[in-house]
Each structure stands twice: as C-alpha cells, then as structure tokens.
Short mmCIF file of C-alpha atoms in Angstrom, two decimals:
data_model
loop_
_atom_site.label_atom_id
_atom_site.label_comp_id
_atom_site.label_asym_id
_atom_site.label_seq_id
_atom_site.Cartn_x
_atom_site.Cartn_y
_atom_site.Cartn_z
CA MET A 255 28.03 80.21 -30.22
CA ASP A 256 30.40 80.46 -27.29
CA LEU A 257 31.79 77.06 -26.41
CA ALA A 258 31.94 77.97 -22.68
CA ALA A 259 28.28 79.01 -22.65
CA LEU A 260 27.32 75.79 -24.34
CA ARG A 261 29.02 73.69 -21.78
CA ASN A 262 27.35 75.61 -18.97
CA ASP A 263 23.86 75.16 -20.50
CA LEU A 264 24.36 71.41 -21.25
CA PRO A 265 23.43 70.04 -17.76
CA THR A 266 20.34 72.16 -17.62
CA THR A 267 19.19 71.06 -21.07
CA LEU A 268 19.68 67.35 -20.20
CA ASP A 269 17.81 67.73 -16.90
CA ASN A 270 14.84 69.31 -18.63
CA LEU A 271 14.95 66.55 -21.26
CA TYR A 272 14.96 63.83 -18.53
CA GLN A 273 12.07 65.44 -16.60
CA GLY A 274 10.10 65.71 -19.79
CA HIS A 275 10.42 62.02 -20.34
CA LEU A 276 9.16 61.21 -16.86
CA GLU A 277 6.14 63.54 -17.10
CA GLN A 278 4.84 62.16 -20.35
CA ASP A 279 1.77 59.86 -19.97
CA ARG A 280 2.31 58.03 -23.19
CA PRO A 281 4.83 58.11 -26.03
CA ARG A 282 4.42 60.19 -29.15
CA SER A 283 2.92 58.45 -32.14
CA LEU A 284 3.93 58.29 -35.71
CA PRO A 285 1.49 59.38 -38.48
CA ASN A 286 0.46 55.74 -39.11
CA GLY A 287 -0.63 55.42 -35.44
CA HIS A 288 2.25 53.24 -34.25
CA ALA A 289 4.25 54.13 -31.19
CA PHE A 290 7.28 56.23 -31.66
CA PRO A 291 10.32 54.21 -30.46
CA THR A 292 12.03 55.45 -27.32
CA GLY A 293 15.40 55.34 -28.88
CA GLU A 294 14.18 57.61 -31.78
CA GLN A 295 12.76 60.22 -29.32
CA ASP A 296 16.00 60.39 -27.39
CA LYS A 297 17.96 60.80 -30.60
CA ALA A 298 15.66 63.60 -31.84
CA GLY A 299 15.92 65.47 -28.56
CA LEU A 300 19.71 65.33 -28.51
CA LEU A 301 20.02 66.47 -32.11
CA ALA A 302 17.83 69.55 -31.36
CA GLY A 303 20.42 70.65 -28.89
CA GLY A 304 23.28 70.66 -31.39
CA ASP A 305 26.40 68.47 -31.90
CA MET A 306 27.51 67.03 -28.56
CA LYS A 307 31.10 66.30 -27.63
CA ARG A 308 30.23 64.07 -24.67
CA SER A 309 27.24 61.97 -23.57
CA GLN A 310 25.29 61.66 -20.27
CA PRO A 311 23.71 58.47 -18.97
CA LEU A 312 19.93 58.13 -19.31
CA VAL A 313 17.64 56.01 -17.07
CA ILE A 314 15.46 53.63 -19.14
CA GLN A 315 12.25 52.48 -17.43
CA VAL A 316 11.46 48.86 -18.09
CA ASN A 317 7.73 49.13 -17.45
CA ARG A 318 7.50 52.09 -19.79
CA LYS A 319 9.25 50.13 -22.52
CA LEU A 320 6.90 47.18 -22.18
CA LYS A 321 3.85 49.47 -22.49
CA GLU A 322 5.33 50.98 -25.63
CA GLU A 323 5.90 47.49 -27.21
CA GLU A 324 2.34 46.34 -26.72
CA PRO A 325 0.83 48.44 -29.59
CA ARG A 326 3.54 47.21 -31.89
CA ALA A 327 2.84 43.55 -31.05
CA SER A 328 -0.91 44.04 -31.47
CA SER A 329 -0.34 45.35 -34.99
CA LEU A 330 1.32 42.13 -36.11
CA PRO A 331 -0.84 39.40 -37.74
CA SER A 332 -1.83 36.37 -35.60
CA ILE A 333 0.28 33.38 -36.57
CA PRO A 334 -0.38 29.99 -34.84
CA ASN A 335 2.55 28.51 -32.96
CA PRO A 336 3.41 25.02 -34.26
CA PHE A 337 5.34 24.14 -31.11
CA PRO A 338 3.28 25.39 -28.10
CA GLU A 339 4.93 22.95 -25.69
CA LEU A 340 8.34 24.61 -26.23
CA CYS A 341 6.93 28.04 -25.33
CA SER A 342 5.13 26.90 -22.18
CA PRO A 343 7.61 25.52 -19.66
CA SER A 344 4.81 24.32 -17.37
CA LYS A 345 3.61 21.89 -20.06
CA SER A 346 6.92 21.06 -21.63
CA PRO A 347 8.53 17.74 -20.75
CA ILE A 348 11.94 19.17 -21.80
CA LEU A 349 11.87 22.59 -20.15
CA SER A 350 10.06 21.67 -16.96
CA SER A 351 11.28 19.65 -14.00
CA PRO A 352 10.26 16.01 -13.58
CA SER A 353 8.03 16.86 -10.68
CA ALA A 354 6.29 19.64 -12.53
CA GLY A 355 5.89 17.54 -15.61
CA GLN A 356 4.17 14.66 -13.91
CA GLY A 357 1.19 16.69 -12.85
CA PRO A 358 -0.26 17.63 -16.25
CA GLN A 359 0.56 14.19 -17.67
CA HIS A 360 -1.46 12.56 -14.91
CA GLU A 361 -4.42 14.75 -15.50
CA SER A 362 -4.74 14.11 -19.26
CA GLY A 363 -6.07 10.82 -20.73
CA PRO A 364 -6.12 7.31 -19.37
CA HIS A 365 -3.11 5.41 -18.14
CA VAL A 366 -2.21 1.70 -18.55
CA VAL A 367 -1.34 -0.30 -15.41
CA LYS A 368 -0.01 -3.83 -15.64
CA VAL A 369 -0.83 -6.08 -12.67
CA PHE A 370 0.57 -9.55 -11.98
CA SER A 371 -0.66 -12.45 -9.92
CA GLU A 372 1.34 -14.91 -7.78
CA ASP A 373 1.44 -17.48 -10.60
CA GLY A 374 3.03 -15.03 -13.01
CA THR A 375 -0.04 -14.24 -15.14
CA CYS A 376 -0.75 -10.58 -15.79
CA ARG A 377 -3.48 -8.26 -16.93
CA SER A 378 -3.32 -4.69 -18.27
CA LEU A 379 -5.88 -2.22 -17.03
CA GLU A 380 -6.76 1.23 -18.37
CA VAL A 381 -7.25 3.55 -15.39
CA THR A 382 -7.73 7.25 -14.87
CA ALA A 383 -5.04 9.50 -13.31
CA GLY A 384 -6.80 9.52 -9.92
CA ALA A 385 -7.38 5.77 -9.68
CA THR A 386 -6.53 4.48 -6.22
CA ALA A 387 -5.35 1.05 -5.18
CA ARG A 388 -8.85 0.20 -3.87
CA HIS A 389 -10.37 1.06 -7.31
CA VAL A 390 -7.86 -1.18 -9.13
CA CYS A 391 -8.58 -4.06 -6.74
CA GLU A 392 -12.34 -3.75 -7.35
CA MET A 393 -11.75 -3.81 -11.08
CA LEU A 394 -9.62 -6.97 -10.77
CA VAL A 395 -12.15 -8.68 -8.52
CA GLN A 396 -14.88 -8.09 -11.09
CA LYS A 397 -12.74 -9.24 -14.01
CA THR A 398 -11.57 -12.45 -12.29
CA HIS A 399 -14.98 -13.15 -10.74
CA ALA A 400 -13.38 -13.52 -7.33
CA LEU A 401 -15.22 -13.28 -4.05
CA HIS A 402 -15.37 -9.60 -3.11
CA ASP A 403 -13.84 -8.63 0.23
CA ASP A 404 -11.54 -5.95 1.57
CA SER A 405 -8.60 -8.24 1.99
CA TRP A 406 -7.68 -7.97 -1.71
CA SER A 407 -4.65 -5.66 -2.00
CA LEU A 408 -2.21 -4.22 -4.49
CA VAL A 409 1.43 -4.84 -3.69
CA GLU A 410 4.35 -2.89 -5.01
CA ARG A 411 7.30 -5.20 -5.60
CA HIS A 412 10.91 -4.37 -6.56
CA GLN A 413 12.28 -7.78 -7.49
CA HIS A 414 15.95 -6.74 -7.98
CA LEU A 415 15.94 -5.25 -4.47
CA ALA A 416 13.80 -8.04 -2.87
CA LEU A 417 11.47 -5.33 -1.47
CA GLU A 418 7.67 -5.15 -1.38
CA ARG A 419 4.94 -3.26 0.34
CA CYS A 420 1.15 -3.23 0.36
CA LEU A 421 -0.30 0.00 -1.05
CA GLU A 422 -2.84 1.81 1.12
CA ASP A 423 -6.36 2.06 -0.23
CA HIS A 424 -6.10 5.78 -0.90
CA GLU A 425 -2.70 5.78 -2.74
CA SER A 426 -2.69 6.74 -6.39
CA VAL A 427 -1.52 3.85 -8.59
CA VAL A 428 -0.35 6.16 -11.38
CA GLU A 429 1.76 8.23 -9.07
CA VAL A 430 3.42 5.13 -7.54
CA GLN A 431 4.15 3.72 -11.02
CA ALA A 432 5.70 7.08 -12.09
CA THR A 433 8.43 6.69 -9.41
CA TRP A 434 9.72 3.43 -10.88
CA PRO A 435 12.90 3.39 -13.00
CA ILE A 436 12.28 3.05 -16.74
CA GLY A 437 12.98 -0.49 -17.94
CA GLY A 438 13.20 -1.92 -14.42
CA ASP A 439 11.53 -5.06 -13.04
CA SER A 440 9.22 -3.27 -10.56
CA ARG A 441 5.61 -4.43 -10.79
CA PHE A 442 2.24 -4.52 -9.10
CA VAL A 443 1.01 -7.84 -7.61
CA PHE A 444 -2.63 -8.58 -6.93
CA ARG A 445 -3.13 -10.79 -3.84
CA LYS A 446 -4.81 -10.96 -0.44
CA ASN A 447 -3.51 -9.30 2.69
CA PHE A 448 -5.45 -10.20 5.82
CA ALA A 449 -3.14 -8.13 8.04
CA LYS A 450 -3.91 -4.81 6.33
CA TYR A 451 -6.25 -3.56 9.02
CA GLU A 452 -5.44 -6.07 11.73
CA LEU A 453 -3.95 -3.26 13.82
CA PHE A 454 -7.46 -1.93 14.34
CA LYS A 455 -9.01 -5.42 15.02
CA SER A 456 -6.54 -7.42 17.12
CA SER A 457 -5.78 -6.91 20.80
CA PRO A 458 -3.38 -3.99 21.53
CA GLN A 459 -1.07 -6.22 23.53
CA SER A 460 -0.40 -8.49 20.56
CA LEU A 461 0.41 -5.62 18.23
CA PHE A 462 2.24 -3.23 20.53
CA PRO A 463 3.93 -5.05 23.36
CA GLU A 464 4.24 -3.11 26.60
CA VAL A 465 8.02 -3.30 26.50
CA MET A 466 8.16 -1.54 23.13
CA VAL A 467 5.86 1.38 24.09
CA SER A 468 7.73 4.34 25.64
CA SER A 469 6.96 5.08 29.28
CA CYS A 470 7.42 8.86 28.59
CA LEU A 471 3.71 9.36 28.16
CA ASP A 472 3.25 10.63 31.72
CA ALA A 473 -0.02 12.40 30.88
CA ASN A 474 -1.77 9.01 30.52
CA LYS A 475 -0.44 7.31 33.64
CA GLY A 476 -3.94 6.66 34.91
CA MET A 477 -4.78 4.51 31.90
CA SER A 478 -3.88 0.88 31.39
CA HIS A 479 -1.60 -0.18 28.55
CA SER A 480 -4.53 -1.64 26.58
CA GLU A 481 -6.66 1.47 26.99
CA LEU A 482 -3.75 3.71 26.05
CA ILE A 483 -2.95 1.84 22.76
CA GLN A 484 -6.63 1.62 21.88
CA ASN A 485 -6.99 5.38 22.18
CA PHE A 486 -3.99 5.81 19.88
CA LEU A 487 -5.47 3.47 17.30
CA ASN A 488 -8.93 5.04 17.40
CA SER A 489 -7.47 8.53 16.95
CA GLY A 490 -5.19 7.40 14.12
CA SER A 491 -2.05 8.68 15.88
CA CYS A 492 1.04 6.67 16.71
CA PRO A 493 2.49 5.89 20.16
CA GLU A 494 6.17 6.37 20.78
CA ILE A 495 7.91 3.03 19.94
CA GLN A 496 11.31 2.01 21.13
CA GLY A 497 13.50 -1.03 20.93
CA PHE A 498 16.70 -2.57 19.56
CA LEU A 499 17.20 -3.03 15.85
CA HIS A 500 20.08 -4.31 13.76
CA LEU A 501 21.28 -1.57 11.32
CA LYS A 502 23.51 -2.15 8.31
CA GLU A 503 26.22 0.47 8.01
CA VAL A 504 26.43 2.40 4.75
CA GLY A 505 28.89 0.86 2.34
CA ARG A 506 29.72 -2.02 4.56
CA LYS A 507 28.45 -5.56 5.19
CA VAL A 508 28.59 -5.13 8.97
CA TRP A 509 25.35 -5.09 10.99
CA LYS A 510 25.34 -3.19 14.26
CA ARG A 511 22.72 -3.16 17.05
CA PHE A 512 21.30 0.20 18.03
CA TYR A 513 18.48 1.37 20.34
CA PHE A 514 15.90 3.14 18.18
CA SER A 515 13.06 5.46 19.10
CA LEU A 516 10.19 6.52 16.82
CA ARG A 517 8.76 9.93 17.83
CA ARG A 518 6.50 12.43 16.23
CA SER A 519 9.57 14.34 14.93
CA GLY A 520 11.06 11.30 13.24
CA LEU A 521 13.18 8.17 13.77
CA TYR A 522 16.15 8.42 16.16
CA TYR A 523 18.85 6.09 17.49
CA SER A 524 20.90 6.37 20.65
CA THR A 525 24.66 6.66 20.52
CA LYS A 526 24.92 5.52 24.14
CA GLY A 527 23.12 2.32 24.98
CA THR A 528 19.46 2.83 25.74
CA SER A 529 19.78 6.49 26.74
CA LYS A 530 17.10 8.77 25.45
CA ASP A 531 18.88 11.93 26.56
CA PRO A 532 18.75 14.54 23.77
CA ARG A 533 22.53 14.65 23.72
CA HIS A 534 22.67 10.99 22.79
CA LEU A 535 19.80 10.83 20.24
CA GLN A 536 20.85 10.98 16.60
CA TYR A 537 18.25 11.86 13.97
CA PHE A 538 18.16 9.04 11.41
CA ALA A 539 15.24 9.19 8.89
CA ASP A 540 12.31 11.20 7.80
CA LEU A 541 9.40 8.89 7.30
CA ASN A 542 7.19 11.50 5.61
CA GLU A 543 9.50 11.43 2.53
CA SER A 544 10.04 7.64 2.49
CA ASN A 545 8.22 4.28 2.13
CA VAL A 546 8.74 1.24 4.32
CA TYR A 547 9.15 -2.16 2.69
CA PHE A 548 9.41 -5.74 3.74
CA ILE A 549 12.59 -7.55 2.73
CA THR A 550 11.58 -10.90 1.27
CA GLN A 551 15.01 -12.53 0.95
CA GLY A 552 17.13 -10.67 3.46
CA LYS A 553 19.83 -13.21 4.08
CA LYS A 554 20.42 -13.88 0.39
CA HIS A 555 20.50 -10.23 -0.83
CA TYR A 556 21.73 -8.31 2.23
CA GLY A 557 23.13 -10.89 4.69
CA THR A 558 20.67 -10.03 7.43
CA PRO A 559 21.21 -11.64 10.87
CA THR A 560 17.56 -12.90 10.92
CA GLU A 561 14.68 -13.23 8.46
CA PHE A 562 12.68 -10.45 10.13
CA SER A 563 14.03 -7.52 8.15
CA PHE A 564 12.54 -4.37 6.59
CA CYS A 565 13.78 -1.31 4.75
CA ILE A 566 13.18 2.46 4.60
CA LYS A 567 13.45 3.68 0.98
CA PRO A 568 13.39 7.44 0.34
CA TYR A 569 11.36 8.80 -2.53
CA LYS A 570 14.46 10.07 -4.31
CA VAL A 571 15.97 6.54 -4.54
CA ARG A 572 14.63 5.20 -7.78
CA SER A 573 16.93 2.24 -8.36
CA GLY A 574 19.98 0.66 -6.78
CA MET A 575 20.83 -0.05 -3.19
CA LYS A 576 22.39 3.35 -2.51
CA GLY A 577 20.31 5.32 -0.09
CA LEU A 578 18.38 2.37 1.41
CA LYS A 579 18.25 2.08 5.15
CA LEU A 580 18.20 -1.60 6.16
CA PHE A 581 16.95 -2.88 9.50
CA CYS A 582 16.55 -6.28 11.09
CA SER A 583 14.56 -7.18 14.18
CA GLU A 584 14.82 -10.13 16.59
CA ASP A 585 11.43 -11.74 15.91
CA GLU A 586 8.29 -11.28 13.87
CA GLN A 587 6.35 -9.59 16.64
CA SER A 588 8.94 -6.87 16.86
CA ARG A 589 8.99 -6.33 13.02
CA THR A 590 5.14 -6.20 12.93
CA CYS A 591 5.11 -3.62 15.71
CA TRP A 592 7.62 -1.40 13.95
CA MET A 593 5.85 -1.69 10.59
CA ALA A 594 2.48 -0.85 12.12
CA ALA A 595 3.97 2.15 13.88
CA PHE A 596 5.49 3.42 10.68
CA ARG A 597 2.16 3.18 8.91
CA LEU A 598 0.40 5.09 11.70
CA PHE A 599 3.18 7.69 11.83
CA LYS A 600 3.00 8.37 8.09
CA TYR A 601 -0.71 8.15 7.31
CA GLY A 602 -2.29 8.72 10.70
CA VAL A 603 -5.98 9.60 10.46
CA GLN A 604 -6.13 8.72 6.79
CA LEU A 605 -5.32 5.08 7.66
CA TYR A 606 -8.08 4.93 10.22
CA ARG A 607 -10.48 6.55 7.73
CA ASN A 608 -9.59 3.80 5.22
CA TYR A 609 -10.46 1.19 7.82
CA GLN A 610 -13.81 2.86 8.55
CA GLN A 611 -14.65 2.97 4.85
CA SER A 612 -13.90 -0.74 4.53
CA GLN A 613 -16.18 -1.47 7.46
CA ALA A 614 -18.93 0.61 5.90
CA ARG A 615 -18.64 -1.31 2.66
CA ARG A 616 -19.01 -4.60 4.55
CA SER A 617 -22.15 -3.37 6.33
CA HIS A 618 -23.74 -1.99 3.18
CA GLN A 619 -22.94 -4.98 1.00
CA SER A 620 -24.45 -8.18 2.43
CA TRP A 621 -22.49 -10.36 0.07
CA ILE A 622 -19.15 -9.32 1.55
CA SER A 623 -18.77 -11.75 4.45
CA THR A 624 -16.95 -14.81 5.53
CA THR A 625 -20.07 -16.95 4.81
CA PRO A 626 -20.49 -18.54 1.41
CA LEU A 627 -21.82 -16.28 -1.35
CA ARG A 628 -25.61 -16.61 -1.77
CA SER A 629 -27.57 -15.84 -4.88
CA MET A 630 -30.58 -13.59 -5.03
CA SER A 631 -32.87 -16.61 -5.43
CA ASP A 632 -31.56 -18.08 -2.14
CA ASN A 633 -32.32 -14.90 -0.28
CA THR A 634 -36.01 -15.09 -1.29
CA LEU A 635 -36.46 -18.61 0.06
CA VAL A 636 -38.35 -19.27 3.30
CA ALA A 637 -38.13 -22.27 5.73
CA MET A 638 -40.87 -24.89 5.18
CA ASP A 639 -42.06 -27.92 7.17
CA PHE A 640 -43.39 -30.82 5.08
CA SER A 641 -43.59 -33.40 7.92
CA GLY A 642 -47.43 -33.14 8.02
CA CYS A 643 -50.09 -33.63 5.40
CA THR A 644 -49.62 -30.13 4.11
CA GLY A 645 -46.59 -27.84 4.18
CA ARG A 646 -46.38 -24.86 6.43
CA VAL A 647 -44.04 -21.83 6.65
CA ILE A 648 -41.73 -21.85 9.71
CA GLU A 649 -41.84 -18.33 11.10
CA ASN A 650 -39.95 -18.97 14.33
CA PRO A 651 -36.21 -18.41 13.65
CA ASN A 652 -35.13 -20.84 16.38
CA GLU A 653 -37.28 -23.60 14.95
CA ALA A 654 -36.00 -22.88 11.43
CA LEU A 655 -32.40 -23.20 12.72
CA THR A 656 -33.19 -26.48 14.38
CA VAL A 657 -34.73 -27.87 11.22
CA ALA A 658 -31.68 -26.72 9.18
CA LEU A 659 -29.27 -28.50 11.57
CA GLU A 660 -31.27 -31.69 11.47
CA GLU A 661 -31.28 -31.71 7.65
CA ALA A 662 -27.54 -31.01 7.56
CA GLN A 663 -26.95 -33.96 9.92
CA SER A 664 -28.97 -36.32 7.76
CA TRP A 665 -27.12 -35.02 4.69
CA ARG A 666 -23.83 -35.84 6.30
CA LYS A 667 -24.87 -39.36 6.99
CA LYS A 668 -26.06 -39.88 3.43
CA THR A 669 -22.87 -38.32 2.03
CA SER A 670 -20.56 -40.43 4.19
CA HIS A 671 -22.41 -43.59 3.18
CA ARG A 672 -22.24 -42.65 -0.49
CA TYR A 673 -18.52 -42.00 -0.29
CA SER A 674 -17.68 -45.12 1.65
CA LEU A 675 -15.24 -47.67 0.27
CA PRO A 676 -16.57 -51.16 -0.37
CA THR A 677 -13.13 -52.78 -0.14
CA PRO A 678 -9.72 -51.62 1.14
CA CYS A 679 -8.17 -51.74 -2.32
CA GLN A 680 -10.87 -49.52 -3.92
CA GLY A 681 -11.12 -45.77 -3.34
CA SER A 682 -14.00 -43.39 -3.94
CA PRO A 683 -12.81 -40.97 -6.62
CA LEU A 684 -15.21 -38.28 -5.33
CA SER A 685 -14.03 -38.31 -1.64
CA THR A 686 -10.39 -38.34 -2.60
CA ALA A 687 -10.58 -35.60 -5.23
CA ILE A 688 -13.47 -33.29 -4.39
CA HIS A 689 -11.20 -31.07 -2.33
CA ARG A 690 -9.18 -30.22 -5.39
CA THR A 691 -11.89 -27.81 -6.50
CA GLN A 692 -11.60 -25.76 -3.28
CA PRO A 693 -9.72 -22.46 -3.21
CA TRP A 694 -7.94 -23.39 -0.02
CA PHE A 695 -6.33 -26.50 -1.52
CA HIS A 696 -2.90 -25.81 -3.13
CA GLY A 697 -1.78 -29.27 -4.27
CA ARG A 698 1.78 -30.33 -4.03
CA ILE A 699 3.66 -27.27 -2.86
CA SER A 700 6.69 -27.40 -0.55
CA ARG A 701 6.81 -26.44 3.12
CA GLU A 702 8.96 -23.38 2.27
CA ASP A 703 6.53 -22.18 -0.36
CA THR A 704 3.72 -22.57 2.14
CA GLN A 705 5.51 -20.46 4.74
CA ARG A 706 6.19 -17.75 2.14
CA LEU A 707 2.55 -17.72 0.91
CA ILE A 708 1.03 -17.43 4.39
CA ILE A 709 3.55 -14.69 5.37
CA GLN A 710 2.75 -12.74 2.23
CA GLN A 711 -1.00 -12.88 2.78
CA GLY A 712 -0.73 -11.87 6.44
CA LEU A 713 0.41 -13.47 9.66
CA VAL A 714 -3.01 -13.36 11.24
CA ASP A 715 -4.50 -15.99 13.46
CA GLY A 716 -6.62 -18.43 11.44
CA VAL A 717 -4.96 -17.99 7.99
CA PHE A 718 -4.61 -21.49 6.53
CA LEU A 719 -4.26 -23.74 3.47
CA VAL A 720 -4.33 -27.47 2.76
CA ARG A 721 -1.68 -29.16 0.68
CA GLU A 722 -0.41 -32.64 -0.20
CA SER A 723 2.18 -34.13 2.17
CA GLN A 724 5.69 -34.51 0.71
CA ARG A 725 6.69 -37.22 3.27
CA ASN A 726 3.50 -39.28 3.29
CA PRO A 727 2.21 -39.91 -0.26
CA LYS A 728 -1.35 -40.63 0.94
CA GLY A 729 -1.57 -37.86 3.52
CA TYR A 730 -2.33 -34.11 3.53
CA VAL A 731 -1.10 -31.21 5.62
CA LEU A 732 -3.10 -28.41 7.15
CA SER A 733 -0.88 -25.32 7.49
CA LEU A 734 -2.21 -22.74 10.00
CA CYS A 735 -0.96 -19.44 11.31
CA HIS A 736 -1.23 -18.78 15.05
CA LEU A 737 0.59 -16.11 17.11
CA GLN A 738 2.51 -15.01 13.99
CA LYS A 739 3.94 -18.53 13.51
CA VAL A 740 3.01 -21.15 10.89
CA LYS A 741 2.22 -24.59 12.24
CA HIS A 742 1.60 -27.78 10.22
CA TYR A 743 -0.86 -30.59 11.02
CA LEU A 744 -0.74 -33.93 9.26
CA ILE A 745 -4.04 -35.30 7.92
CA LEU A 746 -4.03 -39.06 7.42
CA PRO A 747 -6.63 -41.27 5.69
CA SER A 748 -7.99 -44.17 7.75
CA GLU A 749 -10.44 -46.95 7.05
CA GLU A 750 -12.96 -48.65 9.23
CA GLU A 751 -15.57 -51.18 8.19
CA GLY A 752 -14.94 -50.48 4.52
CA GLN A 753 -15.36 -46.67 4.86
CA LEU A 754 -12.62 -44.10 4.25
CA TYR A 755 -12.17 -41.31 6.74
CA PHE A 756 -9.72 -38.45 7.30
CA THR A 757 -8.37 -37.61 10.72
CA MET A 758 -5.79 -35.45 12.50
CA ASP A 759 -6.03 -37.08 16.00
CA ASP A 760 -5.43 -40.80 15.31
CA GLY A 761 -9.06 -41.51 14.44
CA GLN A 762 -10.76 -39.85 17.46
CA THR A 763 -12.40 -37.28 15.15
CA ARG A 764 -13.17 -38.64 11.66
CA PHE A 765 -14.39 -36.84 8.49
CA ALA A 766 -15.75 -38.16 5.27
CA ASP A 767 -13.65 -35.80 3.17
CA LEU A 768 -11.37 -32.79 3.46
CA ILE A 769 -14.18 -30.37 2.84
CA GLN A 770 -16.00 -31.67 5.90
CA LEU A 771 -12.81 -31.39 7.92
CA VAL A 772 -12.23 -27.77 6.95
CA GLU A 773 -15.87 -26.74 7.53
CA PHE A 774 -15.83 -28.37 10.96
CA HIS A 775 -12.74 -26.46 12.04
CA GLN A 776 -14.15 -23.21 10.72
CA ILE A 777 -16.85 -23.53 13.40
CA ASN A 778 -15.03 -25.55 16.09
CA ARG A 779 -11.41 -25.27 17.13
CA GLY A 780 -11.01 -28.91 17.87
CA ILE A 781 -7.34 -29.89 18.37
CA LEU A 782 -6.15 -26.71 16.65
CA PRO A 783 -5.07 -23.61 18.58
CA CYS A 784 -7.65 -21.44 16.78
CA LYS A 785 -10.43 -21.65 14.29
CA LEU A 786 -9.87 -21.58 10.54
CA ARG A 787 -10.70 -18.03 9.54
CA HIS A 788 -9.04 -17.03 6.25
CA TYR A 789 -7.84 -19.33 3.49
CA CYS A 790 -4.90 -18.48 1.31
CA THR A 791 -5.84 -18.27 -2.33
CA CYS A 792 -4.33 -17.23 -5.67
CA VAL A 793 -6.19 -16.07 -8.77
CA ALA A 794 -5.09 -16.23 -12.34
CA LEU A 795 -5.30 -12.91 -14.15
#
C-alpha cells in the first residue's frame, strides 16, 4: 500500500470511527452476555485499520462509561459490607463534619442528661433526642415530688467561666449539651426562676425605662410609652434599646464606656459619643449566632467595674475566654433591660408563645397555683353549719367564707394559747422549731448567700426567704426583693404575760410563730414594701 495514500485516508477513517461510537445506543456484548469494554472496542477498531505510526486523541464520555459498568457490577455476587459507616459519609463520625454528625446521633436512641441542684446533689435522666427544657423540668418535678409550677427552670452553667443562663422552654437539652467541651465542668442546674416571664407580666416602665427606648420610632408617636412597649411585648418583637455599657477590650484588662444600640439588624456601638449616624455606628455582634449569659462573679474573674455584668458567647466558642464579649452596666435595672431585649430579639414570637403555653397550663391544671396544694378529697368537701340541732349545707358562698374566717380566727386563738410560754425561762419547742419544716426557711445562711440565692431565682417583687440572724442569736431575718433590690428585716422574739411572740415592728404586730408571720404578709403588706409572693426554695435531687 502506498504510504502517502494511507496518510491521506487516516483522518477520514478516524472520523468515521468516532462518529460510529457516538451513534451506538449500547456497547457490543461478549458471547457470555457481559458488556464489551470500551478500551477493547477502540483497540479492535484501530487494529482493523493497520499498523499506525501516530495516534489521535479520542473523547471518552463519562456517562457512557458508567452505563457500561452497571452490567458488570450487577454480575458480581452480593457481599455484605462489614464497615457501612466508612462508606457513608453522612453517617460516619470520622468522614463527616461535626455539625453533620450530630444530627443522626440525636435521632437514634436515648440520651443521658445529668442535672445538679443548688446543694450539689445530682440526678441522671434518660431523655429522647427532642426533649426540651420544659420536659426535663417536669420529669424532675415528678421525681422530687416538688410543687408543680412554671417557675422551675433548667440553667446552663459554665463554672470555669462564671457564666450561666436560663434555658428557654423550647430549647433542646441534648443539642445544648452537645456544644459543651468534652471533659469540662459545664452542667445543668435545676432551680426556680421567677423572672423568666416577668417581662410579659410586669409594668413596661419597670422593664424598659423610657430613657433606654429609642425615640426613632416616629411611626408610633401618637402612643404613650407604656402602650408602645406593651404592643412590642404582645407581638413578641423587640423595641430598639440604647444606652451606655462598659466593654472590655479584646486581650486587655481595660474597660471602656461606649454607647450601644440594639436594632433589628444586630448590636452596634457608636464611635463618636451618643451619635447614631450611620457613619459612626460600628457593627459589634450577631445575636442570632450567640447566647447571652449572666456573669456570676464578674469582679473576681474579669475585673468588672460593677457587679451588673453579662456576656455574649458565640456558638463557635466552646471553651476558654477567647471570643467572649464582656459587658457591664451601671445598675441592675439597666442589665435586666438589656437581657430582656436580647431574649426578645433572638426568640421573638417563640418566647411569647412559650409564655402563652405556660398560662394555658396554669388554667387547665387547677393544682398549679400560689395557694397550698389540695388533695382530691378536699375538693369534694362542702361547707356545713352545725350550730343548730341538725347540720345543714351552706350554699351561699359569702356565708361559707364568713364561717371559714371565724373558724380560722378561733383556731389562731387556740394555737397561740397552746404555744404560750408558762415562764420566761421555758420555751415552747413547737413554736420555736415548727418553721424549720417550711420550704421558705433556710437556716443559718449568710447575708451574701441570701443575696446570691434571691438574685439567681429572679429579682422579682415579693421573692423572699427567712433565715437565722447572724448578729442576734435569738432573732431571725426576713429577706425580701423589692424594685430589684434585696432588703432585710429583723424578726425578734418578745414575751408578754408568759406568752412568746415574734414581731418586726417593736411589738405593734405580734405573731405566735414564724408561719403565722409569713402567712399574714402573704395577704397583707404590713410594714413591708410589698406582699410576700414567691419563696426561694432548693430541692435535693
């Protein structure tokens, strides 16, 4: 064959070969039914054309190759995979990212959550992956036989950072626990928090002072400050909050004072005084990717100017102080305002929905109330009058109330006479010790521990406890929260005509025991600035 003619026919031959490959619907098959490999077909076609001195590039179709490999794979025997997790990145804890690995782990099987109380005791609970903070609190209330109310809360505490926050009712306990560092000292604490939904109950002026609410809301100029804040709370949205805060600079121990503004787009601070001009506002933090914590020992750990400090901790910060944004306010009212605004900003309507669900539980469950728990047998009783020859049922509610008050008064007289002292040197063991069985009595705790306990369980008007006096060995102290401040009232024993009484006003109002004193001030304010509403209590897990 002429070499020149062969060279001229070579391009035409290769083009026809390439077009033939594209026009084929499926590859040729071997006699045993298996697919003929693409490489073998190409080699056979080239050999048919003779010995080649040079090669031409061929386009290999990936999709076509995959279709050809399917029959081959189907002909192989089915062998079980002993390591399926290594072949499925979505289920592999090694090949998948931490965020992707947490999802399937949360969905499969129960999880163990360890919860502590204030006295250091703990209890381990087995919960499902979707268990919320409200579900865990209800489980603990049942196991500890505590009085059921919505003030019980689950607190996330990081002891090495002196940070803690109250979990919202809808938050997943398993997901929160998964963000903790392995081997750290983070824990859940079970205790009461009376201030959890106080932002929807208290007056708007006490929660959001007018000086801290931005005046840029020109669309609502016709509304008063109280009406404006109430509309925000009912809708679950957050008003624009502004004010001065002390900020700790990164990597330094210096605290500087800046003017901050919380808007719908995030938290900003002004680089020029109180100016809110866009040129002077500097973006500072994204609250949607962070949690806000109280700082429990700010002066000891961070050198805060005041005790009213808090912290913004991003999700990505698992341990250590790096990445924490530390703030300090001038007073407790300012800190409470900022914390409430942060909660509304982050959770919005969900927070208001949690409050509505708690109110619905209170209305549907008659035993959840501030009154003492009544048994089912007490609810079936009716008022009776046995003053005549035969007993009769009292159907008039007003008459039944009057009879109940008269019997209570006569019981008080009998009790005070029974508990009276015959001589000054003798004391009734019942009147001087019966209060030790009450949940509001905390024994011999210090003034500092009292402050800490009331602050932890919520600076709400009417939160109180009774303790032994450290200065007067025979006296007691009633510690009460009013206007976000803890006040202490001395209770002294007094004796008259051989009877022992307790008084807080130099004998003008006297009580047979401390239980009678507390019950009286739960109904009447007396010399106190407010009634006794919520008592601080601790349960042993």
